[in-house]
mmCIF file of C-alpha atoms in Angstrom:
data_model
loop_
_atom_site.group_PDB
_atom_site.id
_atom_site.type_symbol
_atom_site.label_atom_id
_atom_site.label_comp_id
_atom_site.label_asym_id
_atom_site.label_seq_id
_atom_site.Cartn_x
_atom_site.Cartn_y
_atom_site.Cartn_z
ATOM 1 C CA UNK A 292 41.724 -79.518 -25.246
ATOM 2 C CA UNK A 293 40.891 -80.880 -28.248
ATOM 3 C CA UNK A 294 43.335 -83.292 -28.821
ATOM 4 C CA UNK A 295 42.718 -84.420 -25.395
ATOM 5 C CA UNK A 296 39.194 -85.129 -26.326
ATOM 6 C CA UNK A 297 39.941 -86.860 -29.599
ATOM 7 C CA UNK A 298 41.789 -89.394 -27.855
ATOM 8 C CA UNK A 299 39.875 -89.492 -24.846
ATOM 9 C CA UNK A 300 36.466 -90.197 -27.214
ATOM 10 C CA UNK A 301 38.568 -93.533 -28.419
ATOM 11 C CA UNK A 302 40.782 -94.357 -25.401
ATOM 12 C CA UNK A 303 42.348 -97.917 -26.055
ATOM 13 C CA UNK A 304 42.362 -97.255 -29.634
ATOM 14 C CA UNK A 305 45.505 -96.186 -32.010
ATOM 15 C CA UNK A 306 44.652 -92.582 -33.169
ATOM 16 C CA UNK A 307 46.966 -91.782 -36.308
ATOM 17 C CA UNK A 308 48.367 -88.319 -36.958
ATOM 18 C CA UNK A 309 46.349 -87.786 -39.724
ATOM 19 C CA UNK A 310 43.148 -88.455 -38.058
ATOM 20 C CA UNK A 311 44.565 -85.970 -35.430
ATOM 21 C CA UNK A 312 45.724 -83.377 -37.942
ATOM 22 C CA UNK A 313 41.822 -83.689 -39.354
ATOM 23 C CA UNK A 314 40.265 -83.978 -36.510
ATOM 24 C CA UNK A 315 42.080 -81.347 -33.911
ATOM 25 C CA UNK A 316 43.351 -78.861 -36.843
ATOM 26 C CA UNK A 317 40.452 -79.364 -39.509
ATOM 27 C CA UNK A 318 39.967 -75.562 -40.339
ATOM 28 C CA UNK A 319 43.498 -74.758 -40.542
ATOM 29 C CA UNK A 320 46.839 -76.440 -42.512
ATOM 30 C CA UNK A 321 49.677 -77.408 -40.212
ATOM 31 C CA UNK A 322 52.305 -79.899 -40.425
ATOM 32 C CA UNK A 323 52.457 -83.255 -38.376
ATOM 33 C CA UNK A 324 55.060 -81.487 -35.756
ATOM 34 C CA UNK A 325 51.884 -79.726 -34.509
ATOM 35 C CA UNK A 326 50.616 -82.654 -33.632
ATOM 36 C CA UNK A 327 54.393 -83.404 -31.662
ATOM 37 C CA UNK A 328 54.811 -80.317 -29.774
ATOM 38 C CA UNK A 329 50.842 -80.938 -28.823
ATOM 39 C CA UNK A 330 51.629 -84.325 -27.494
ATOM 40 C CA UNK A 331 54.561 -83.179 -25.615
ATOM 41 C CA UNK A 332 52.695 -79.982 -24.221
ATOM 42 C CA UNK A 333 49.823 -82.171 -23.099
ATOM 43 C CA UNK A 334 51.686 -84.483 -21.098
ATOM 44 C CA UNK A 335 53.553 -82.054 -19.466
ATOM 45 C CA UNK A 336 50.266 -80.344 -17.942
ATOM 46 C CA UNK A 337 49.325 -83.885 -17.407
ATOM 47 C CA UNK A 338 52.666 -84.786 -15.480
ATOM 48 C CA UNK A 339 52.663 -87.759 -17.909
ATOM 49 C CA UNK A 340 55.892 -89.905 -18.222
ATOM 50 C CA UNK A 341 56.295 -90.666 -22.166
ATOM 51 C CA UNK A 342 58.402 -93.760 -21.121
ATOM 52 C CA UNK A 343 56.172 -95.383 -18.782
ATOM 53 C CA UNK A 344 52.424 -93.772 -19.441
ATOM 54 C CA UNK A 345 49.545 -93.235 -17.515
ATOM 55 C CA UNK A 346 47.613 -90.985 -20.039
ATOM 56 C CA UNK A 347 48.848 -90.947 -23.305
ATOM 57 C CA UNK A 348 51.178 -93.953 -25.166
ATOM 58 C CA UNK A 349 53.265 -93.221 -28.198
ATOM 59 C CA UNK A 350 52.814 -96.331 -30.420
ATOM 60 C CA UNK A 351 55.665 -96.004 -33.164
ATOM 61 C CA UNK A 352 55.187 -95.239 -36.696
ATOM 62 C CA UNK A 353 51.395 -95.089 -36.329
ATOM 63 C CA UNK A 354 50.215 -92.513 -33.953
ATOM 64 C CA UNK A 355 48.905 -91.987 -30.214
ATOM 65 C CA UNK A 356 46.667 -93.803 -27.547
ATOM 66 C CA UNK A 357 45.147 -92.880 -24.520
ATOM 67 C CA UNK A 358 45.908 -95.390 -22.455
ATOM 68 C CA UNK A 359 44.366 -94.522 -19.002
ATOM 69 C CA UNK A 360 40.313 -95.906 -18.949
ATOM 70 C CA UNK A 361 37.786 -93.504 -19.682
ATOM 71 C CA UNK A 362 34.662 -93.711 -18.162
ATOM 72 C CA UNK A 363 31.117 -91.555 -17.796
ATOM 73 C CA UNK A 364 31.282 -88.747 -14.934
ATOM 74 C CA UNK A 365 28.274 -89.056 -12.873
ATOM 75 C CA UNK A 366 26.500 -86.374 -11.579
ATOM 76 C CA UNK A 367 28.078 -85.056 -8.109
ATOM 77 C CA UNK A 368 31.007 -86.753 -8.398
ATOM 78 C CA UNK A 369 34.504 -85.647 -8.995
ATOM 79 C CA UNK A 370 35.976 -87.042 -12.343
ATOM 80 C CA UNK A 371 37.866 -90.017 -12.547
ATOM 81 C CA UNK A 372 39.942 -92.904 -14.165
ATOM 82 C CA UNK A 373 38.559 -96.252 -13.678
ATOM 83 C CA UNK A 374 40.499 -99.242 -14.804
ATOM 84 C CA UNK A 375 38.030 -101.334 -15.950
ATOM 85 C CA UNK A 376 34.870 -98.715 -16.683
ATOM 86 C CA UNK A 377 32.758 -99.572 -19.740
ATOM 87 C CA UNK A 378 33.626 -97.395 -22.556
ATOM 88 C CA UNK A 379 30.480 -94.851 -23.213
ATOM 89 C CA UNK A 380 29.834 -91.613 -24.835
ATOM 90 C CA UNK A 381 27.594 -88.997 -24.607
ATOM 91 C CA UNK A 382 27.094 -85.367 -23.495
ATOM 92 C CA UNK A 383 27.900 -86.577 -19.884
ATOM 93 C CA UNK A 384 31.389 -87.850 -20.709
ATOM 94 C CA UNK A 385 32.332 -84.483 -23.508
ATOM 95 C CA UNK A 386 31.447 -82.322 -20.108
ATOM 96 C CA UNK A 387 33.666 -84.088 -17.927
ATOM 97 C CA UNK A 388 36.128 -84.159 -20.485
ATOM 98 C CA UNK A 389 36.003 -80.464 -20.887
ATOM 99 C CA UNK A 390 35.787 -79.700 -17.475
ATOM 100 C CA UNK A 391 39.052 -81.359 -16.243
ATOM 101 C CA UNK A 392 40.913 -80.430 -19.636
ATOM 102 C CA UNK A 393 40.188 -76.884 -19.004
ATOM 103 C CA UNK A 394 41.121 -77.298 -15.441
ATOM 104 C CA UNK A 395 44.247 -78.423 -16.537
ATOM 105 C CA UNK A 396 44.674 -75.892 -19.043
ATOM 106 C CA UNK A 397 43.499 -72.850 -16.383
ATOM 107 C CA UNK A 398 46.095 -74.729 -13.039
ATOM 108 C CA UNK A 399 48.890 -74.587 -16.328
ATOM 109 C CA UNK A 400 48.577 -71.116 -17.446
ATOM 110 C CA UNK A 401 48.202 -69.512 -13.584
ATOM 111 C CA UNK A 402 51.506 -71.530 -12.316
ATOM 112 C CA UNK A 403 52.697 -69.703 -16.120
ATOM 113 C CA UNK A 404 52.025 -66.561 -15.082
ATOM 114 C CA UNK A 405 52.899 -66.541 -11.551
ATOM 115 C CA UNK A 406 56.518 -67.831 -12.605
ATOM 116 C CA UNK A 407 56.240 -65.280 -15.330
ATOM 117 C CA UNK A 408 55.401 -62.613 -13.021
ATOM 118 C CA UNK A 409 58.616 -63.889 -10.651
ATOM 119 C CA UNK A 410 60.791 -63.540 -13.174
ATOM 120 C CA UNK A 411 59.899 -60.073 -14.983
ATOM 121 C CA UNK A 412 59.851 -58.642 -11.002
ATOM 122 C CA UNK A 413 63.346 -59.760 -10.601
ATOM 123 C CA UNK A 414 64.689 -58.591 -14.070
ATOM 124 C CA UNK A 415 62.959 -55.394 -13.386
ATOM 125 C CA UNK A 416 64.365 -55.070 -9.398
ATOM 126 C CA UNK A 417 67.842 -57.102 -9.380
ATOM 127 C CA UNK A 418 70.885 -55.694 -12.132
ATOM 128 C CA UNK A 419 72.259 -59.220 -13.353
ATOM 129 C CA UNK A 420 75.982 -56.918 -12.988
ATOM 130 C CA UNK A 421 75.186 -57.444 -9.147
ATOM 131 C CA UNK A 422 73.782 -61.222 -8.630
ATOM 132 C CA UNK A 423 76.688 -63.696 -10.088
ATOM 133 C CA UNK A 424 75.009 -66.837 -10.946
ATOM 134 C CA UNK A 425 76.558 -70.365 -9.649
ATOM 135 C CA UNK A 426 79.207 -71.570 -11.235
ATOM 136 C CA UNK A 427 77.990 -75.167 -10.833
ATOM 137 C CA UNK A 428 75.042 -74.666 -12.552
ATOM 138 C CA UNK A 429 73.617 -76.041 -16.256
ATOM 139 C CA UNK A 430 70.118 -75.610 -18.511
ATOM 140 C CA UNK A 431 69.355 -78.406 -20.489
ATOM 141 C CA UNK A 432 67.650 -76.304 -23.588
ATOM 142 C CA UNK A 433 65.322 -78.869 -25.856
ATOM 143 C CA UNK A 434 67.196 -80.563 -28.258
ATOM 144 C CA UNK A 435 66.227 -79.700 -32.058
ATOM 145 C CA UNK A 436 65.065 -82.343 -34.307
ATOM 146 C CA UNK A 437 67.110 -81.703 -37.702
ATOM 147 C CA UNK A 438 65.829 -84.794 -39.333
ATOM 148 C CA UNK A 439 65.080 -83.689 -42.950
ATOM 149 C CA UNK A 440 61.139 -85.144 -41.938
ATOM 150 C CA UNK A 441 61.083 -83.515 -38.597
ATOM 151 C CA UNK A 442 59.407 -85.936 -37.395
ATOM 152 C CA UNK A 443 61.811 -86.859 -34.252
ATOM 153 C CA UNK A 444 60.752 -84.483 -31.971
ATOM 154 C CA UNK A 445 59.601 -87.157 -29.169
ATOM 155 C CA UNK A 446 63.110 -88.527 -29.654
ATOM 156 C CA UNK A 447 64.541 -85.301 -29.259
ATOM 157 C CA UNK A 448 62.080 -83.979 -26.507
ATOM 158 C CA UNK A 449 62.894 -87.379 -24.704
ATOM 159 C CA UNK A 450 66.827 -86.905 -25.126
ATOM 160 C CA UNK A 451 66.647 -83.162 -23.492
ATOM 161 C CA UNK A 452 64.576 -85.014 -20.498
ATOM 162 C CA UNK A 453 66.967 -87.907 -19.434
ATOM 163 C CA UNK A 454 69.859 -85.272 -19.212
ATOM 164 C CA UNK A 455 67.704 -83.311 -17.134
ATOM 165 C CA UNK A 456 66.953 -86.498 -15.182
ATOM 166 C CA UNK A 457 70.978 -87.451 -15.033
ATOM 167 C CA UNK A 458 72.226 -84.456 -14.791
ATOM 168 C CA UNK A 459 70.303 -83.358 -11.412
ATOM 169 C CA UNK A 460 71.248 -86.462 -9.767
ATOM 170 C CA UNK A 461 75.190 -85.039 -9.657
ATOM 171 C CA UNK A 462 76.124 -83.573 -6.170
ATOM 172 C CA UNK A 463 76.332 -80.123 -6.197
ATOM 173 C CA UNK A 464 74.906 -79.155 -9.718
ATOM 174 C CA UNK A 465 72.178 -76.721 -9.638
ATOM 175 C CA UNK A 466 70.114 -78.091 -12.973
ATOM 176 C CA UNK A 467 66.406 -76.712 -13.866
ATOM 177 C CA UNK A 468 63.574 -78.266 -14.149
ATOM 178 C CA UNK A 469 61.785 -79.455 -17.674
ATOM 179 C CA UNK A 470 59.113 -77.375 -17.289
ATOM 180 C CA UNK A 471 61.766 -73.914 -17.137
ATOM 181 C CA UNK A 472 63.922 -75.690 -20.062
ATOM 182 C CA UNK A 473 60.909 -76.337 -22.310
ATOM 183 C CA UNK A 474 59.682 -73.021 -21.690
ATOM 184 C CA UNK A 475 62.094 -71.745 -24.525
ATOM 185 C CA UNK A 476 61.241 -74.649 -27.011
ATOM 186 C CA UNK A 477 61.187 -72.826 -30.503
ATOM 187 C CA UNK A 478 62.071 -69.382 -29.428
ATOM 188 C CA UNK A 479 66.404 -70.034 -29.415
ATOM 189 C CA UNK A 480 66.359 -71.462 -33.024
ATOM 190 C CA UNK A 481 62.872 -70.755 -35.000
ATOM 191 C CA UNK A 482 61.696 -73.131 -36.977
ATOM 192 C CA UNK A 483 61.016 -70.710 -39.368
ATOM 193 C CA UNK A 484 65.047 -69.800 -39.443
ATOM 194 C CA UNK A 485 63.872 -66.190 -38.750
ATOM 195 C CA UNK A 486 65.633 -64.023 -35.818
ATOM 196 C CA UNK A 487 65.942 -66.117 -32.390
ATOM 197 C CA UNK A 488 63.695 -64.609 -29.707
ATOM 198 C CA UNK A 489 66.203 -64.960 -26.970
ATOM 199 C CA UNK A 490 69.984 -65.253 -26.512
ATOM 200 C CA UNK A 491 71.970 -68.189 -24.185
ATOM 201 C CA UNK A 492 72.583 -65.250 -22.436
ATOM 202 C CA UNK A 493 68.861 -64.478 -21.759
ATOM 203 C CA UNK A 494 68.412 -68.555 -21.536
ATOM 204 C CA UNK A 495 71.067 -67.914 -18.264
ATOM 205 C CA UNK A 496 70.373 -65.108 -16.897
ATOM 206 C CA UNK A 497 66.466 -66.253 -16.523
ATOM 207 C CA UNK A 498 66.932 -69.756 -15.276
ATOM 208 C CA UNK A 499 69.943 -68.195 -12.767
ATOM 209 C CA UNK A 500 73.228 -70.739 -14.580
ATOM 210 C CA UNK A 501 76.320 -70.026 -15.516
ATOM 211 C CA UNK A 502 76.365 -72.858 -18.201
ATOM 212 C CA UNK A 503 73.910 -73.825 -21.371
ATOM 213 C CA UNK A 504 73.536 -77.448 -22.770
ATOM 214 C CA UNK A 505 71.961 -77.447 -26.068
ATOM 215 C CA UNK A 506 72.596 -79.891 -28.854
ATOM 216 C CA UNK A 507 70.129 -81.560 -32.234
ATOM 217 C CA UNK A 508 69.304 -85.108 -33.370
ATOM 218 C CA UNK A 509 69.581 -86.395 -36.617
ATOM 219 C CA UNK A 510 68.020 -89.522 -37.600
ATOM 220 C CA UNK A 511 69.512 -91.336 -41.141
ATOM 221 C CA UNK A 512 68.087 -94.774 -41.938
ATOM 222 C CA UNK A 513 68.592 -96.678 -39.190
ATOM 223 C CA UNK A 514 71.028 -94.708 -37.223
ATOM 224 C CA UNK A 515 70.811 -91.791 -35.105
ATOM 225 C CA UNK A 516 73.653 -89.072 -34.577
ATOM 226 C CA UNK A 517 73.302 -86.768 -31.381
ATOM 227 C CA UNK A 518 75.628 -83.140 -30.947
ATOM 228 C CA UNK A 519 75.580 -81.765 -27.966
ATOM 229 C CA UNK A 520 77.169 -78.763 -26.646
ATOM 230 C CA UNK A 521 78.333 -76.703 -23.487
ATOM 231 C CA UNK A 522 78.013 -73.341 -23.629
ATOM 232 C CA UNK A 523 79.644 -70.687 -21.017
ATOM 233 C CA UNK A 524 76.692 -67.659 -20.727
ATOM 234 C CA UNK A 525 78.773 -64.696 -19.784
ATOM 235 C CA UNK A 526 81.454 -64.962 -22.704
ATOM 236 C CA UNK A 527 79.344 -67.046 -25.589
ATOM 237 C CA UNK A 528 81.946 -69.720 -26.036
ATOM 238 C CA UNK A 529 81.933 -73.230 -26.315
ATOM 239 C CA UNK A 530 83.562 -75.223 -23.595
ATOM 240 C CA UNK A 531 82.424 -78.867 -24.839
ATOM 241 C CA UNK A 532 81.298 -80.695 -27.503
ATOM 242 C CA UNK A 533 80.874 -83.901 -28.542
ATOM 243 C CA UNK A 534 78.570 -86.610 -31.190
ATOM 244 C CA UNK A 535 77.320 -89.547 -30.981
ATOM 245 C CA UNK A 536 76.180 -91.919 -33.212
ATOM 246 C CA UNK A 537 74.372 -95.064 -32.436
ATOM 247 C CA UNK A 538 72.165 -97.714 -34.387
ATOM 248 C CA UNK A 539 68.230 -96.255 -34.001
ATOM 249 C CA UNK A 540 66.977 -99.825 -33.065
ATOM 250 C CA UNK A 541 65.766 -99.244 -29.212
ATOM 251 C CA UNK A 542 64.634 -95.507 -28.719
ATOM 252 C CA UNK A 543 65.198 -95.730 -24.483
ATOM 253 C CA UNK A 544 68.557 -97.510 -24.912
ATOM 254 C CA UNK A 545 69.805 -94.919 -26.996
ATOM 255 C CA UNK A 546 68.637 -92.187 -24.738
ATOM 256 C CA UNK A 547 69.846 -93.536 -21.770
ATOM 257 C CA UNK A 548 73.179 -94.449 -23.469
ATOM 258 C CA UNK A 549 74.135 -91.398 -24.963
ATOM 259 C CA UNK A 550 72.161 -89.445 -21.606
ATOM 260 C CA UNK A 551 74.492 -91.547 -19.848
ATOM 261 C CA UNK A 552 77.696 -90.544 -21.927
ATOM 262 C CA UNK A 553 76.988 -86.638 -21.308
ATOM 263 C CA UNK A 554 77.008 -86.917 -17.978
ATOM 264 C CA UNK A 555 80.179 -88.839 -17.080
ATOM 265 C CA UNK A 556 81.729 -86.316 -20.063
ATOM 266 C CA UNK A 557 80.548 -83.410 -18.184
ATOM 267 C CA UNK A 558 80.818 -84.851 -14.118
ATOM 268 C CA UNK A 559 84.478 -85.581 -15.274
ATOM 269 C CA UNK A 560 84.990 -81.111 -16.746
ATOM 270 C CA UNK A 561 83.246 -80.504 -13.243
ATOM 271 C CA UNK A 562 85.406 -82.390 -10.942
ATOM 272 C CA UNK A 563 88.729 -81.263 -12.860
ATOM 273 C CA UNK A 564 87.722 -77.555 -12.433
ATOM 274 C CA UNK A 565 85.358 -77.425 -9.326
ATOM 275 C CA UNK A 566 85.885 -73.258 -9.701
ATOM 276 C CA UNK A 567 84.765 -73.290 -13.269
#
C-alpha cells in the first residue's frame, strides 16, 4: 500500500528505487529486489500488464512511474482514473488512495485464502496415490534471476509470463495460471540458499501436472543467457533442457524469442509422445 501511494502521490513522474527503498522501507534495510518482487506483486493485484501498462511503467535503468492519471476522489463518488484530471494532493486524495489500495489488498488475500482453503481440503480428502494427474499438463515455476546484481527479476518475472502466455495457447495442454505459478516465487530455491520450502513434487501435486518448467536468467554485459528445464514430477528427472543466449538489446524481443523457442521445443516432445 505504500508503494502504491508513493507513486500514486507523483503519478507522471520517474520514481527511482532509492527514493522507493527510502520512502516505502525507511525504518528497515532491504535490498533493491524488495522493491522488484513489490512491483511485480502490485501489478498482479492490479491485473497490470508490465508490457503494455495501465498503472505502473517500468522506465529502464532509473526506476518506476505510475502512469494511469490520478485525480482527487470527491465525496460520494466511487474512485476513479481520469485521463486528463489536474494533479492535486491532500487528505482527500491519501483516503481514496488508501481506500482502493486496501480494497485491493483485502479482494487479493480472500481469493488467497479461498484457493488456499481449496487446496488444503483436497490434500486433506483426496490420496494423490488415487487421482493421476494429466499427462499433458506443465507449471511454468518463476524463473530465478542469477545475475550476480539481482537486479533482473522483471526480466525474469516477464520470461516465466510469456511461456505461460505461449504455452496455454497449445491444444490440449493443461498449463496454470500466473497467479498459481507465482504463488511459489522464493519458496523452491530461497534466496537465502537455506532448505527449499516445497519440492517439484509438491509444485505438481498442488497445481494437478504431471510436468514442471523451471529455468534462471543470467545477464553478462550486454548479453543475456536463459536455461530452462522440463522436469517429470512423479520420478524427479529431467526430460529437457536447453540455453539460450541472445544479445540483451530489446527486453520483449528477447522474451518473445526465446518464449517462442520453448514452445516449438516442447509442442515438438508433445506431439512425438502424445502418451507421455
Amino acid at each position: 500500500m505504500r508503494l502504491l501511494l508513493c507513486l500514486a502521490e507523483r503519478a507522471g513522474e520517474v520514481v527511482s528505487i532509492n527514493d522507493l527503498l527510502d520512502r516505502v522501507w525507511s525504518d528497515v534495510t532491504v535490498a533493491p529486489d524488495s522493491v522488484y518482487q513489490a512491483v511485480t506483486s502490485l501489478r498482479r493485484v492490479l491485473g497490470d500488464d508490465p508490457k503494455q501498462p495501465t498503472y505502473i511503467e517500468t522506465v529502464p535503468r532509473l526506476g518506476y512511474r505510475m502512469v494511469a492519471a490520478v485525480c482527487p476522489w470527491a465525496d460520494g463518488e466511487h474512485p476513479t482514473l481520469a485521463t486528463d484530471a489536474p494533479k492535486k494532493s491532500g487528505s482527500r486524495l491519501r483516503a481514496g488512495l488508501v481506500w482502493a489500495a486496501g480494497a485491493a489488498i483485502c479482494l487479493a488475500l480472500v481469493v488467497g485464502f479461498l484457493f488456499y482453503s481449496k487446496v488444503a481440503n483436497n490434500n486433506h480428502s483426496i490420496s494423490p496415490a488415487i487421482v493421476p494427474q494429466p499427462q499433458k499438463s506443465i507449471a511454468v515455476l518463476p524463473f530465478l534471476d542469477l545475475t550476480d546484481e539481482m537486479n533482473q527479476e522483471p526480466f525474469a518475472d516477464g520470461m516465466t509470463e510469456e511461456l505461460i502466455d505461449k504455452l496455454s495457447k497449445i491444444p490440449g495442454l493443461r498449463v496454470p495460471p500466473p497467479t498459481s505459478s507465482f504463488s511459489f516465487k522464493g519458496r523452491l530455491w530461497p534466496r537465502s540458499h537455506g532448505t527449499p520450502q516445497i519440492t517439484i513434487a509438491d509444485v505438481a501435486k498442488t497445481l494437478g501436472v504431471a510436468y514442471v518448467l523451471d529455468g534462471s536468467v543470467r545477464k553478462s554485459g550486454a548479453r543475456v543467457r536463459v536455461d530452462a528445464r522440463v522436469i517429470r514430477a512423479d520420478n524427479g528427472y529431467v526430460v529437457w533442457s536447453d540455453t539460450y543466449d541472445r544479445p540483451f538489446d530489446d527486453i520483449l524481443m528477447v522474451q518473445d524469442d526465446i518464449a517462442g523457442e520453448v514452445t516449438k521445443a516442447l509442442r515438438a516432445s508433445i506431439e512425438a509422445k502424445p502418451d507421455h
